PDB file of C-alpha atoms in Angstrom:
ATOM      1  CA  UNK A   1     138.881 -16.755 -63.213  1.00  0.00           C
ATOM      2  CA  UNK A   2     139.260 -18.104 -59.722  1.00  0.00           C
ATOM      3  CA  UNK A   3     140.048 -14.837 -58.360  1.00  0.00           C
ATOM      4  CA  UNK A   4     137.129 -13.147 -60.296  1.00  0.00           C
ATOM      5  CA  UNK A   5     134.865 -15.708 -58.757  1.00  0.00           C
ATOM      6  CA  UNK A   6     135.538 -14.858 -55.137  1.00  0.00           C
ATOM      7  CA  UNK A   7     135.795 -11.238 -55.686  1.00  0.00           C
ATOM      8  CA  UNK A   8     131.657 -11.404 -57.388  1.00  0.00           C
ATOM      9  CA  UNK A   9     131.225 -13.413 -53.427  1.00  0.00           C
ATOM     10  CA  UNK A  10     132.522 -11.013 -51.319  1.00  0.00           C
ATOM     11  CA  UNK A  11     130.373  -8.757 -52.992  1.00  0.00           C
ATOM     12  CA  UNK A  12     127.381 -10.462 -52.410  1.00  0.00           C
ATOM     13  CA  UNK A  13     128.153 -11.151 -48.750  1.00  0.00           C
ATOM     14  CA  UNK A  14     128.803  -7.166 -48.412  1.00  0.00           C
ATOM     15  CA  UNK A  15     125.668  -6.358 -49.993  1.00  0.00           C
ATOM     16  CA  UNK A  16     123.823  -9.124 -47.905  1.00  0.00           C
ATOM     17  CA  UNK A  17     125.284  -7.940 -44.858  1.00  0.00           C
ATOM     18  CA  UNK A  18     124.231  -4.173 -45.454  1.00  0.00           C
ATOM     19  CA  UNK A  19     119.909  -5.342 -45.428  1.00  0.00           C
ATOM     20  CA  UNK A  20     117.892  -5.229 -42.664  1.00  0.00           C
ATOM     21  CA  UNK A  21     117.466  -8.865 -41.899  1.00  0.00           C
ATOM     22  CA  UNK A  22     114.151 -10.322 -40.608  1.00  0.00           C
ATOM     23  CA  UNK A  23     113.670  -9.242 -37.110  1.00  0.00           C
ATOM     24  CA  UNK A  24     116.480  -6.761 -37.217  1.00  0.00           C
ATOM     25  CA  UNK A  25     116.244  -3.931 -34.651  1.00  0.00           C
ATOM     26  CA  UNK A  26     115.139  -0.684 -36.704  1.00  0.00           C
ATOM     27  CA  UNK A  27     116.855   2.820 -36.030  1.00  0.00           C
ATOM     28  CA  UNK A  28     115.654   5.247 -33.525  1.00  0.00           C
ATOM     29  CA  UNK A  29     114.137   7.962 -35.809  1.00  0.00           C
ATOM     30  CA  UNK A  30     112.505   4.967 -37.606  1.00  0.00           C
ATOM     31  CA  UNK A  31     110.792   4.531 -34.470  1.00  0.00           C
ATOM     32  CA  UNK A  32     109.573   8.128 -33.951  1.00  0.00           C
ATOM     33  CA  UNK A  33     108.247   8.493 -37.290  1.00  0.00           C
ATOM     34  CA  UNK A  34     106.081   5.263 -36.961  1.00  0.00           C
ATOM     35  CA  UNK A  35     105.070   6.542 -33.234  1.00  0.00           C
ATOM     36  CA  UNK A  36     104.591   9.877 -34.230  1.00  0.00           C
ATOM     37  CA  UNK A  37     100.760  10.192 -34.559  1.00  0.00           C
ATOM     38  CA  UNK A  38     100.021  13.213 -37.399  1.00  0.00           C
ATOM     39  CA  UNK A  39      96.644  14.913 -36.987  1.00  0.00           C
ATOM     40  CA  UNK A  40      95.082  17.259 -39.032  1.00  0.00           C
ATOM     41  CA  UNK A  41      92.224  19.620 -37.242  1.00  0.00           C
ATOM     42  CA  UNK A  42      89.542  21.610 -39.752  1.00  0.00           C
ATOM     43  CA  UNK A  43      87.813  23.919 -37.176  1.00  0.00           C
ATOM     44  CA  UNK A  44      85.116  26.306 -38.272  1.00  0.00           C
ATOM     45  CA  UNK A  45      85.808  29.382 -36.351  1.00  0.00           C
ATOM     46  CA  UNK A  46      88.406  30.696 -34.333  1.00  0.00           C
ATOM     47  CA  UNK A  47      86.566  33.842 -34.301  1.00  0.00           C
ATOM     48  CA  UNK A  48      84.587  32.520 -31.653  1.00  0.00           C
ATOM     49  CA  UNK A  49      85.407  31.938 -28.049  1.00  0.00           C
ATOM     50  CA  UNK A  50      83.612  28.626 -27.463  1.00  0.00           C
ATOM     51  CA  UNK A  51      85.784  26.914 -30.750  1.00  0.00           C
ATOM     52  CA  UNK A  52      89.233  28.739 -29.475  1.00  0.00           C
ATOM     53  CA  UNK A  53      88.677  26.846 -25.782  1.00  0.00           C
ATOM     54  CA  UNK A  54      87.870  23.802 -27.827  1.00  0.00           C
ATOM     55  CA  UNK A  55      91.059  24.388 -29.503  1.00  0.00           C
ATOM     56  CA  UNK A  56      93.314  24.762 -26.963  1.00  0.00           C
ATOM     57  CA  UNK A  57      92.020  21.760 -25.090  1.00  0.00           C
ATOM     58  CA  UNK A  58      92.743  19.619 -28.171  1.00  0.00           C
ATOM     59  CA  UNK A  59      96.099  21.518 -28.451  1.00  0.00           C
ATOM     60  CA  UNK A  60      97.302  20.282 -24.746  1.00  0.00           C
ATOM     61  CA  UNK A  61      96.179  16.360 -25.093  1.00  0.00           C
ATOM     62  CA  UNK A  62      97.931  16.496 -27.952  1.00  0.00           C
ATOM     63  CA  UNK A  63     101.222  17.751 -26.507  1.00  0.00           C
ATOM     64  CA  UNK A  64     100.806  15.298 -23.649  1.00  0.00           C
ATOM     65  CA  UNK A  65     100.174  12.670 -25.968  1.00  0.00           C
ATOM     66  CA  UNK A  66     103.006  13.551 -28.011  1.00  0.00           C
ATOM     67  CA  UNK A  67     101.525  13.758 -31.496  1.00  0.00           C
ATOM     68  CA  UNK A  68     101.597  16.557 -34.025  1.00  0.00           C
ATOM     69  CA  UNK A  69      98.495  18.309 -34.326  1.00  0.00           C
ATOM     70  CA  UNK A  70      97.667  21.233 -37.691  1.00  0.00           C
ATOM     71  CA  UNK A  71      94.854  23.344 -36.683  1.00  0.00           C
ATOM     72  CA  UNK A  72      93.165  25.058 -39.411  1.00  0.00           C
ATOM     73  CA  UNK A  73      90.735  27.479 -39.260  1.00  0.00           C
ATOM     74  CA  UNK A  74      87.839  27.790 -41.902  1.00  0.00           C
ATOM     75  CA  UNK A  75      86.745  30.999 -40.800  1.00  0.00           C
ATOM     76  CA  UNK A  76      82.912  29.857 -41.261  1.00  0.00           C
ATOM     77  CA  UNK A  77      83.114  29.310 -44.762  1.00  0.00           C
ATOM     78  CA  UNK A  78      81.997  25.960 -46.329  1.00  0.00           C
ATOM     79  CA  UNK A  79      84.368  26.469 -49.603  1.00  0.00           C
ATOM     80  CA  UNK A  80      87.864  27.288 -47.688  1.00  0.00           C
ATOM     81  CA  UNK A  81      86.805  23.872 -45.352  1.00  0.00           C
ATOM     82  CA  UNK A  82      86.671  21.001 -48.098  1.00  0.00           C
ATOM     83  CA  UNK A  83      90.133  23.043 -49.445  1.00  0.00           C
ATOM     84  CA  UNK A  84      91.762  23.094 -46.089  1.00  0.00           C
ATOM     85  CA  UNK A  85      90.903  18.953 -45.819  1.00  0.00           C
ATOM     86  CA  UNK A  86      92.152  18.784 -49.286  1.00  0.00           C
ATOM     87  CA  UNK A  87      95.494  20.673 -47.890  1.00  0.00           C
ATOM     88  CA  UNK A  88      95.683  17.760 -45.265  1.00  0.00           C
ATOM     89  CA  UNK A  89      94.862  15.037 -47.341  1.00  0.00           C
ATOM     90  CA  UNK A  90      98.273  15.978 -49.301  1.00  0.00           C
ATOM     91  CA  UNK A  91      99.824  16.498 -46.482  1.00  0.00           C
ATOM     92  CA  UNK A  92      99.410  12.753 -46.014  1.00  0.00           C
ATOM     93  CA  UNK A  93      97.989  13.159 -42.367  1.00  0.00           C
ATOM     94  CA  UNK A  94      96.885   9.981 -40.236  1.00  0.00           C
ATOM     95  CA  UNK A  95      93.734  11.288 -39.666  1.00  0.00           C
ATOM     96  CA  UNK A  96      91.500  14.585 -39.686  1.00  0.00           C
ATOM     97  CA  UNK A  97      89.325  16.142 -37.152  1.00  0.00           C
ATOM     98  CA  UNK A  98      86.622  17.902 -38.489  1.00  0.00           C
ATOM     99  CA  UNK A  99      84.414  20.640 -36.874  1.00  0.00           C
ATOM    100  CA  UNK A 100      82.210  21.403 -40.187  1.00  0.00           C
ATOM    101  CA  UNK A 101      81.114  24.889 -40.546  1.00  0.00           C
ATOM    102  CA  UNK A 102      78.379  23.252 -42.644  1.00  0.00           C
ATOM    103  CA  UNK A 103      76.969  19.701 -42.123  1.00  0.00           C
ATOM    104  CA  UNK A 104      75.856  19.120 -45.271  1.00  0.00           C
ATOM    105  CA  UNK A 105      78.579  20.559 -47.150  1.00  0.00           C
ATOM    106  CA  UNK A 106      81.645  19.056 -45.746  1.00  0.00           C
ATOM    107  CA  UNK A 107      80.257  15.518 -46.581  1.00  0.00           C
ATOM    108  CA  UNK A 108      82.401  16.100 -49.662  1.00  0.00           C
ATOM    109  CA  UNK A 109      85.711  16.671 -48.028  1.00  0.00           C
ATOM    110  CA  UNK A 110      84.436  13.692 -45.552  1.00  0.00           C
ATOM    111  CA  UNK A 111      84.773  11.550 -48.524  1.00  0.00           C
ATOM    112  CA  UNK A 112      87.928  12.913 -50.561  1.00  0.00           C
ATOM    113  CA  UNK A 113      89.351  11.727 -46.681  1.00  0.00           C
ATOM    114  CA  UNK A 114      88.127   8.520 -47.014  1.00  0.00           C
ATOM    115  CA  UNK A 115      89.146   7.775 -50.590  1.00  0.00           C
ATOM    116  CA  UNK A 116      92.163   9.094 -49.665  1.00  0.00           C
ATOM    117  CA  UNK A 117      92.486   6.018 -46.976  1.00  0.00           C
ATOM    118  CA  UNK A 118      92.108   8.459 -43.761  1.00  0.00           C
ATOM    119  CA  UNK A 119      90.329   8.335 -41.225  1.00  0.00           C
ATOM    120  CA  UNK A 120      88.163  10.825 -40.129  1.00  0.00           C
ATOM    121  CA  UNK A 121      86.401  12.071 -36.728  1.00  0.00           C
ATOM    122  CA  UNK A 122      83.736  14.634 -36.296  1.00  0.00           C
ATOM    123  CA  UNK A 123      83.725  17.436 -33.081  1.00  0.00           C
ATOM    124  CA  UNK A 124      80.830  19.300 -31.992  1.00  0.00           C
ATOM    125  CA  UNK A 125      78.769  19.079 -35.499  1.00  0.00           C
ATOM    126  CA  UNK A 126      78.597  16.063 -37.327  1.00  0.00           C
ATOM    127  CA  UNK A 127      78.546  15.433 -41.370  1.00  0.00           C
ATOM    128  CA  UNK A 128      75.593  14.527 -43.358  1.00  0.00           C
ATOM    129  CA  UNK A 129      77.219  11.780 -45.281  1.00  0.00           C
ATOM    130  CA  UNK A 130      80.798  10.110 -46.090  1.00  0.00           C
ATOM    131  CA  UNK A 131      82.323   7.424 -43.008  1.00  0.00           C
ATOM    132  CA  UNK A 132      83.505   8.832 -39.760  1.00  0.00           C
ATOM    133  CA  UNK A 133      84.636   6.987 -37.338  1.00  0.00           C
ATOM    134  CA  UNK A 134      83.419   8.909 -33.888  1.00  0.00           C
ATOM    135  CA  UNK A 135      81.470  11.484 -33.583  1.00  0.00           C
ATOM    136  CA  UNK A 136      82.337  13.712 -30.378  1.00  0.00           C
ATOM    137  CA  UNK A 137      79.587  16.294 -28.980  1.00  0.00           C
ATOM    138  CA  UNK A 138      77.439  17.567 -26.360  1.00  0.00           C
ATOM    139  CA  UNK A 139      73.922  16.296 -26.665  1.00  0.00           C
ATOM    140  CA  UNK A 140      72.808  19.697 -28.579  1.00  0.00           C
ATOM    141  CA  UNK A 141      69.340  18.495 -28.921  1.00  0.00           C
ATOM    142  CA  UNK A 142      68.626  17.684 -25.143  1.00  0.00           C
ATOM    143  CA  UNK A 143      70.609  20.942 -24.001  1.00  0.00           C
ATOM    144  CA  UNK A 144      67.681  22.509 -26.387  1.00  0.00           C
ATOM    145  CA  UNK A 145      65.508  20.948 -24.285  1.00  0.00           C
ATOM    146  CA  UNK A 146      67.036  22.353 -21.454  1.00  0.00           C
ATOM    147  CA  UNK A 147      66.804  26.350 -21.984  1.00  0.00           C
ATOM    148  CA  UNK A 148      63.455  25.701 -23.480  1.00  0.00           C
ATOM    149  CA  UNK A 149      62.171  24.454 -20.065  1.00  0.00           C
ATOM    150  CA  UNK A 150      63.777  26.861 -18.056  1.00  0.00           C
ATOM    151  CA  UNK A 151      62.176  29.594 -20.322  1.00  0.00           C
ATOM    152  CA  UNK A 152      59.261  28.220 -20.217  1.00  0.00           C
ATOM    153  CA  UNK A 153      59.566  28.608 -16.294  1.00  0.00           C
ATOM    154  CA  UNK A 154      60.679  32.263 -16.242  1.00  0.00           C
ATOM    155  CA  UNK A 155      58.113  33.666 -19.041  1.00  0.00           C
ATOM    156  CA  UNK A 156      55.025  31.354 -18.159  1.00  0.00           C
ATOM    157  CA  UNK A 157      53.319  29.295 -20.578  1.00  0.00           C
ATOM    158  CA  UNK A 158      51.781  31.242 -24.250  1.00  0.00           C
ATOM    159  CA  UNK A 159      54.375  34.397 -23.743  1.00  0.00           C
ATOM    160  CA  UNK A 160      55.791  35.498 -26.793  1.00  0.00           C
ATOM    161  CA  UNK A 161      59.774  34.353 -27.679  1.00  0.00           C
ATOM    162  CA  UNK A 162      62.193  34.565 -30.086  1.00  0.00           C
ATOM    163  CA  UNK A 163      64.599  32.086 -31.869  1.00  0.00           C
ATOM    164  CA  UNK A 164      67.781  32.874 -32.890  1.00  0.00           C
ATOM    165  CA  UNK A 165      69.187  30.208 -35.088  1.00  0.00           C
ATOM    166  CA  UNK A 166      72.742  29.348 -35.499  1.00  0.00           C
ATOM    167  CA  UNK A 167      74.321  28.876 -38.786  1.00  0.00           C
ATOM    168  CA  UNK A 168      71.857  27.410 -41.411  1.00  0.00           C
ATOM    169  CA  UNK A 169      73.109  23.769 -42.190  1.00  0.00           C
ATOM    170  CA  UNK A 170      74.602  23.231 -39.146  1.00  0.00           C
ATOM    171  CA  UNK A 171      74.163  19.988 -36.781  1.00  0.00           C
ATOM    172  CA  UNK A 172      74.020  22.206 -33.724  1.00  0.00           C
ATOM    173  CA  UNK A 173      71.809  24.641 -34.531  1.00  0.00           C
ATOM    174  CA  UNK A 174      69.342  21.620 -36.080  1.00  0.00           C
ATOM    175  CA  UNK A 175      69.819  19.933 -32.795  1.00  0.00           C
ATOM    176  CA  UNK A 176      69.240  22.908 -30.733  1.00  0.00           C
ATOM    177  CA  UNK A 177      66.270  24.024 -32.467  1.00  0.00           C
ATOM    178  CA  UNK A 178      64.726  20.694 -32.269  1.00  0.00           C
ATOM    179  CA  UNK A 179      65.437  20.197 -28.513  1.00  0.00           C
ATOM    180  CA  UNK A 180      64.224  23.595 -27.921  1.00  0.00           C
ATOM    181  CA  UNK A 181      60.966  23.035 -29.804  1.00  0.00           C
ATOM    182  CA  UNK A 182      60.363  19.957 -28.158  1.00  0.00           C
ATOM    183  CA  UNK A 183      59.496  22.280 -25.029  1.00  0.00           C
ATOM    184  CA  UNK A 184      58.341  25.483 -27.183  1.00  0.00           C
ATOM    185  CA  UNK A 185      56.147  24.602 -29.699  1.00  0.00           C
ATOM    186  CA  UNK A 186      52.895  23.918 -28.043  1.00  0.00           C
ATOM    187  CA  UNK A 187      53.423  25.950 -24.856  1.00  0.00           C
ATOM    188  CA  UNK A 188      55.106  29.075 -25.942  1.00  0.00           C
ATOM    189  CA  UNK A 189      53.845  31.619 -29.021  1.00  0.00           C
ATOM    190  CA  UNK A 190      57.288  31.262 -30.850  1.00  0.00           C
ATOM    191  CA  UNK A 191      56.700  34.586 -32.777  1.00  0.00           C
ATOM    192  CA  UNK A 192      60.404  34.697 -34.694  1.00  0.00           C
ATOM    193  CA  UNK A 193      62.468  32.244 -35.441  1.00  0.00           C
ATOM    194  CA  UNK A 194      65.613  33.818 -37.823  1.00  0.00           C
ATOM    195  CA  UNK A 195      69.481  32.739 -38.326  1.00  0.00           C
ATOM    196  CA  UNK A 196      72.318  35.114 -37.020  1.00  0.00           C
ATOM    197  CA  UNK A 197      74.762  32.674 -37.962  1.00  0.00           C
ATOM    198  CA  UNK A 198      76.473  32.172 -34.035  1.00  0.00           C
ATOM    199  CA  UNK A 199      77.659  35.548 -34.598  1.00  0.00           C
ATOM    200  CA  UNK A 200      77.395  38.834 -32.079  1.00  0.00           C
ATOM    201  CA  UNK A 201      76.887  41.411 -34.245  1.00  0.00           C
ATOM    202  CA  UNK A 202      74.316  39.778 -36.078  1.00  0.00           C
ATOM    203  CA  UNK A 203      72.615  39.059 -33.118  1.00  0.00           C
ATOM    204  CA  UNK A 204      72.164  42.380 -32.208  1.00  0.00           C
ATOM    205  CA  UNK A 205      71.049  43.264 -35.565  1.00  0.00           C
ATOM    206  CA  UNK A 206      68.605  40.694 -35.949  1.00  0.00           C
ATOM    207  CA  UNK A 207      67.063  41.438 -32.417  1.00  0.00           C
ATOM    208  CA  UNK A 208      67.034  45.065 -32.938  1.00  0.00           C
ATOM    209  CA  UNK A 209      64.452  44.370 -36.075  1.00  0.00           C
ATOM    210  CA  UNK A 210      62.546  41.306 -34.309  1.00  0.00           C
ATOM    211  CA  UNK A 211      61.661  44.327 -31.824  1.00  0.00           C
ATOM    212  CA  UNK A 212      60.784  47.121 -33.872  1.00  0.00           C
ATOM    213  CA  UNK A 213      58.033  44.603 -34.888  1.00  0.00           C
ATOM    214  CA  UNK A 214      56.854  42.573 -31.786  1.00  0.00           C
ATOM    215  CA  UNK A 215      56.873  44.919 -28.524  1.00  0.00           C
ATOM    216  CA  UNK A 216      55.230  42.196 -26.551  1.00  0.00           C
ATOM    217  CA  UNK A 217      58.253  39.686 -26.942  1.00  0.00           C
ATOM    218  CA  UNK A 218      59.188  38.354 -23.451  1.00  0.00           C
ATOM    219  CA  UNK A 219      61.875  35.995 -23.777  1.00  0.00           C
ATOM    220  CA  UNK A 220      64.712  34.683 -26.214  1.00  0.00           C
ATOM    221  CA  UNK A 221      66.802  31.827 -26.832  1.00  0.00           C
ATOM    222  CA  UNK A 222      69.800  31.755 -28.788  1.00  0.00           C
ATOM    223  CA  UNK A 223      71.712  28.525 -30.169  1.00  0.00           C
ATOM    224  CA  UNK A 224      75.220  29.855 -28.881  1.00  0.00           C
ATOM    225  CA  UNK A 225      76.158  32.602 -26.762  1.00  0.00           C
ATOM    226  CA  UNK A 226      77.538  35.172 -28.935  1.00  0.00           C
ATOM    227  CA  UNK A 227      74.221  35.856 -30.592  1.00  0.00           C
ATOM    228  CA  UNK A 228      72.700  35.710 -27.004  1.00  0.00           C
ATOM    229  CA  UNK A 229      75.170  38.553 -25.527  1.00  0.00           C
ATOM    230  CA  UNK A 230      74.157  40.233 -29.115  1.00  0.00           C
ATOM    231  CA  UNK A 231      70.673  40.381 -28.561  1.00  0.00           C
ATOM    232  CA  UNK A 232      70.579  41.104 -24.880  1.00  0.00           C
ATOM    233  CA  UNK A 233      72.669  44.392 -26.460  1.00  0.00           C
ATOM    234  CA  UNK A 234      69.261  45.168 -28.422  1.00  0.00           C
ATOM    235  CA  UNK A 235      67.017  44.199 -25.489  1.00  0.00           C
ATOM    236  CA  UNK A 236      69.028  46.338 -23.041  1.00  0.00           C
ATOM    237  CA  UNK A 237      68.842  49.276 -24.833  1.00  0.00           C
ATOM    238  CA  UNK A 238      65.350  48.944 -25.818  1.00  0.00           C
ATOM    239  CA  UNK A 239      64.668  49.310 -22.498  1.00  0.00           C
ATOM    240  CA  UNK A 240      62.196  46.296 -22.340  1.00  0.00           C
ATOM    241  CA  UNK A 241      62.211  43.421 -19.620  1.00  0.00           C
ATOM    242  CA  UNK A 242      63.109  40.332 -21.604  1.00  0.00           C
ATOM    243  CA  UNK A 243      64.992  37.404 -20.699  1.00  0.00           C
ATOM    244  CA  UNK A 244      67.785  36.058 -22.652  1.00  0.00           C
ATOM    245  CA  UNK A 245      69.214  33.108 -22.475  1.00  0.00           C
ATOM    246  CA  UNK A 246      72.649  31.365 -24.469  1.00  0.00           C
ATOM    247  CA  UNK A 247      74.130  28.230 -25.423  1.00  0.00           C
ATOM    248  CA  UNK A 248      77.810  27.287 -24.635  1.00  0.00           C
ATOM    249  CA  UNK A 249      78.596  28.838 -21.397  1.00  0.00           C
ATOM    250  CA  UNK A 250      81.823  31.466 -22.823  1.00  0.00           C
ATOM    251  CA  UNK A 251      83.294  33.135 -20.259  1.00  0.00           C
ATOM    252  CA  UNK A 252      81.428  36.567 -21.329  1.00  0.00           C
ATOM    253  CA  UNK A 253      77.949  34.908 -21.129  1.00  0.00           C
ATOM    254  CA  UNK A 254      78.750  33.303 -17.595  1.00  0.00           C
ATOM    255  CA  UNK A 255      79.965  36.811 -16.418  1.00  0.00           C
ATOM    256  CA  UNK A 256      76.875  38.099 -17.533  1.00  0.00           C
ATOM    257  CA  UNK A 257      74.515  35.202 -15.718  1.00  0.00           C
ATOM    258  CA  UNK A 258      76.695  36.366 -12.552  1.00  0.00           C
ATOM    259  CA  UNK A 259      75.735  39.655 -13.080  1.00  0.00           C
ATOM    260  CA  UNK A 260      72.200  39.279 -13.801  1.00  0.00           C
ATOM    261  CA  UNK A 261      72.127  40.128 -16.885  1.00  0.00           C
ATOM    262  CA  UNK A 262      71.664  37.094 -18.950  1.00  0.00           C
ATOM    263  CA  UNK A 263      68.925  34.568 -17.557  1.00  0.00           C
ATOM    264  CA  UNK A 264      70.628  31.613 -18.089  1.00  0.00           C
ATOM    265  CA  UNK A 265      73.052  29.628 -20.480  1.00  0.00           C
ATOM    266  CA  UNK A 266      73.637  25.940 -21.530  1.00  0.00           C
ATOM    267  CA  UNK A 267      77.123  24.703 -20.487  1.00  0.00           C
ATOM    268  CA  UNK A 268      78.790  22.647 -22.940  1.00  0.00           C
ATOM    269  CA  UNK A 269      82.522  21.624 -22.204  1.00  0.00           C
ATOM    270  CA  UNK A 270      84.643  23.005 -25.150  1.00  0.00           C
ATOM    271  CA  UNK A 271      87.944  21.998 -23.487  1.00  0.00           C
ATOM    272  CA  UNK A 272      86.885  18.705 -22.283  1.00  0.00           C
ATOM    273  CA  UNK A 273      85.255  17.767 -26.116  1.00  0.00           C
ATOM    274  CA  UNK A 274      88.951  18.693 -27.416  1.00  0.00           C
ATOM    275  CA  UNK A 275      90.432  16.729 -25.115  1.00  0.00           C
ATOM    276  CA  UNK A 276      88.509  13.357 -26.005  1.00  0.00           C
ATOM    277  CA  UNK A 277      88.680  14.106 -29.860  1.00  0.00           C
ATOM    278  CA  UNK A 278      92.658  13.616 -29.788  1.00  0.00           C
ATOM    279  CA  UNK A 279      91.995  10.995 -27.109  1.00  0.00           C
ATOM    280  CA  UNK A 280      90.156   9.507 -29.409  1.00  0.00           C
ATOM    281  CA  UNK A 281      92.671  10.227 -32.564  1.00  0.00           C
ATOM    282  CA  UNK A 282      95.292   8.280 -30.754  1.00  0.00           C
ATOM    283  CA  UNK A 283      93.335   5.582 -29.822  1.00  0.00           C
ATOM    284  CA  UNK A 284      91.952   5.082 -33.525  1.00  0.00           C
ATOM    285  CA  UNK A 285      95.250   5.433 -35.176  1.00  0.00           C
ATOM    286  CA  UNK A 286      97.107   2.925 -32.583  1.00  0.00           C
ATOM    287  CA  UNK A 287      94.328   0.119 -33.631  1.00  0.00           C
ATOM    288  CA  UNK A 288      92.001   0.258 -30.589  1.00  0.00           C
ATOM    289  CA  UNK A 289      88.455   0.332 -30.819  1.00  0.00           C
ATOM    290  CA  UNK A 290      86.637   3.837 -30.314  1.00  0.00           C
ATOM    291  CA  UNK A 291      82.931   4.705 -29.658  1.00  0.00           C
ATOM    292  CA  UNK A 292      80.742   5.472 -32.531  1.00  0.00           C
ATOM    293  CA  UNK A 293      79.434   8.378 -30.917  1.00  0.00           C
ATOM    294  CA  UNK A 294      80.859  10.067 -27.698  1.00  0.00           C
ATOM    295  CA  UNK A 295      78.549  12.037 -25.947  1.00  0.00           C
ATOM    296  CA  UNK A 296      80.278  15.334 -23.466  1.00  0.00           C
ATOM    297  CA  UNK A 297      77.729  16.221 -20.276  1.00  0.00           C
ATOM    298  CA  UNK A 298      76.453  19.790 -20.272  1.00  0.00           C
ATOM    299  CA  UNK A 299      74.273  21.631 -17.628  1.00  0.00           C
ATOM    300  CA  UNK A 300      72.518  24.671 -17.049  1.00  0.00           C
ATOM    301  CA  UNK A 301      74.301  27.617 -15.910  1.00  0.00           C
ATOM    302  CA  UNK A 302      71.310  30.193 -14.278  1.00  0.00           C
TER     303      UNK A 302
END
């Protein structure tokens, strides 16, 4: 019985031995997996330059930072976005990124994230609705502001323009309109105002049938430069002496201010906003306080 006794001891002491006490020094790849920040981006487009420089800056910080960033791309559609954050949320990310392709929309997937007990941050365009913790942009509605004034300079005041809106829904074109109207609406004869969804091609198509129908039109803004370069297609081959000018400063539309062809275009900082979102990630998911809303400098490129 004795020696049953201290056999039933040493197995206690053995199995006592083998748990982490309190304070005990945990292994090294326990270490890396509580270090390792995991962040999920939802981006709306990578069929657009502006959002694939925005991309890559995020890309770098996070490298530098050393956590793991997923970049998804929603392609512009509202649907495959609140499935791609579902994707993440099982993933069991630390925290998501969103660039909604639709403001109102992704509220949705906004709050499947935060019922899901993660955080979330919004780049460029913010959500409608659901708890984000920072909000990271340029200040859309007073770069609005800005080509509206300088239009207003070029075309004099009461000359016929055209708005070409970004995609309907969207913070930035919202902001952009309303920063441009600010200017506009009492001092220039706003004659179209129409969506080509911050695409190129549409752009051009849209412009091409805005002209068939108003030959007096002497000026145009467009909420991002892609539908600016595709309606200074239509207005070049029309022949007519219109002024265009963008918002987002790509490398095509700054080529084509240096070359006279574009009058002018608002220069956001796509590499700079990526940079702060995972800046911001880290920050939020290592317990330090972050900004409600960070606001990125822009400037007029002419």
């Amino acid at each position: 019985m004795k020696k049953i006794i201290v056999i039933l001891g040493m197995v206690l002491l053995l199995t006592a031995c083998s748990l982490d006490a309190p304070g005990t020094k945990k292994s090294s790849q326990e270490k890396d997996n509580e270090n390792n920040q995991n962040i999920g981006f939802s981006i709306s487009t990578l069929n657009n330059p502006f959002f694939v420089t925005l991309s890559e800056g995020a890309k770098e910080k996070a490298k530098a930072l050393g956590a793991t960033l997923t970049v998804i791309d929603a392609q512009d559609d509202a649907a495959k976005q609140a499935s791609d954050v579902e994707d993440l949320i099982q993933q069991g990310v630390d925290l998501i990124l969103i660039n909604p392709t639709d403001s109102a929309a992704v509220a949705a997937a906004v709050e499947s994230a935060n019922n899901a007990g993660i955080p979330v941050i919004t780049v460029d365009r913010h959500a409608d609705s659901g708890e984000v913790l920072s909000h990271i942009a340029s200040d859309n509605v007073g770069g609005g502001e800005l080509a509206g004034d300088y239009l207003l300079e070029i075309v004099g005041e009461g000359a016929q323009v055209v708005e070409l809106e970004g995609i309907s829904g969207s913070s930035a074109a919202r902001d952009r309109g309303e920063g441009f109207n600010k200017v506009a609406a009492d001092k220039l004869a706003i004659i179209a105002k129409q969506t080509a969804n911050f695409n190129r091609a549409e752009g051009l198509t849209v412009m091409e049938n805005i002209l068939q129908g108003n030959p007096d039109v002497k000026g145009v803004f467009a909420h991002n430069d892609e539908m600016a370069l595709g309606a200074l297609e239509a207005v070049e081959v029309s022949g007519k002496d219109i002024v265009v000018i963008g918002f987002d400063a790509t490398e095509d539309a700054v080529k084509a201010v240096e070359n006279g062809r574009l009058a002018g275009t608002v220069a956001q900082k796509p590499e700079l906003i990526g940079e702060i979102a995972i800046e911001t990630a880290v920050k939020a998911l290592k317990g330090e306080s972050v900004e409600a809303s960070i606001r990125v400098e822009l400037a007029l490129i002419k």
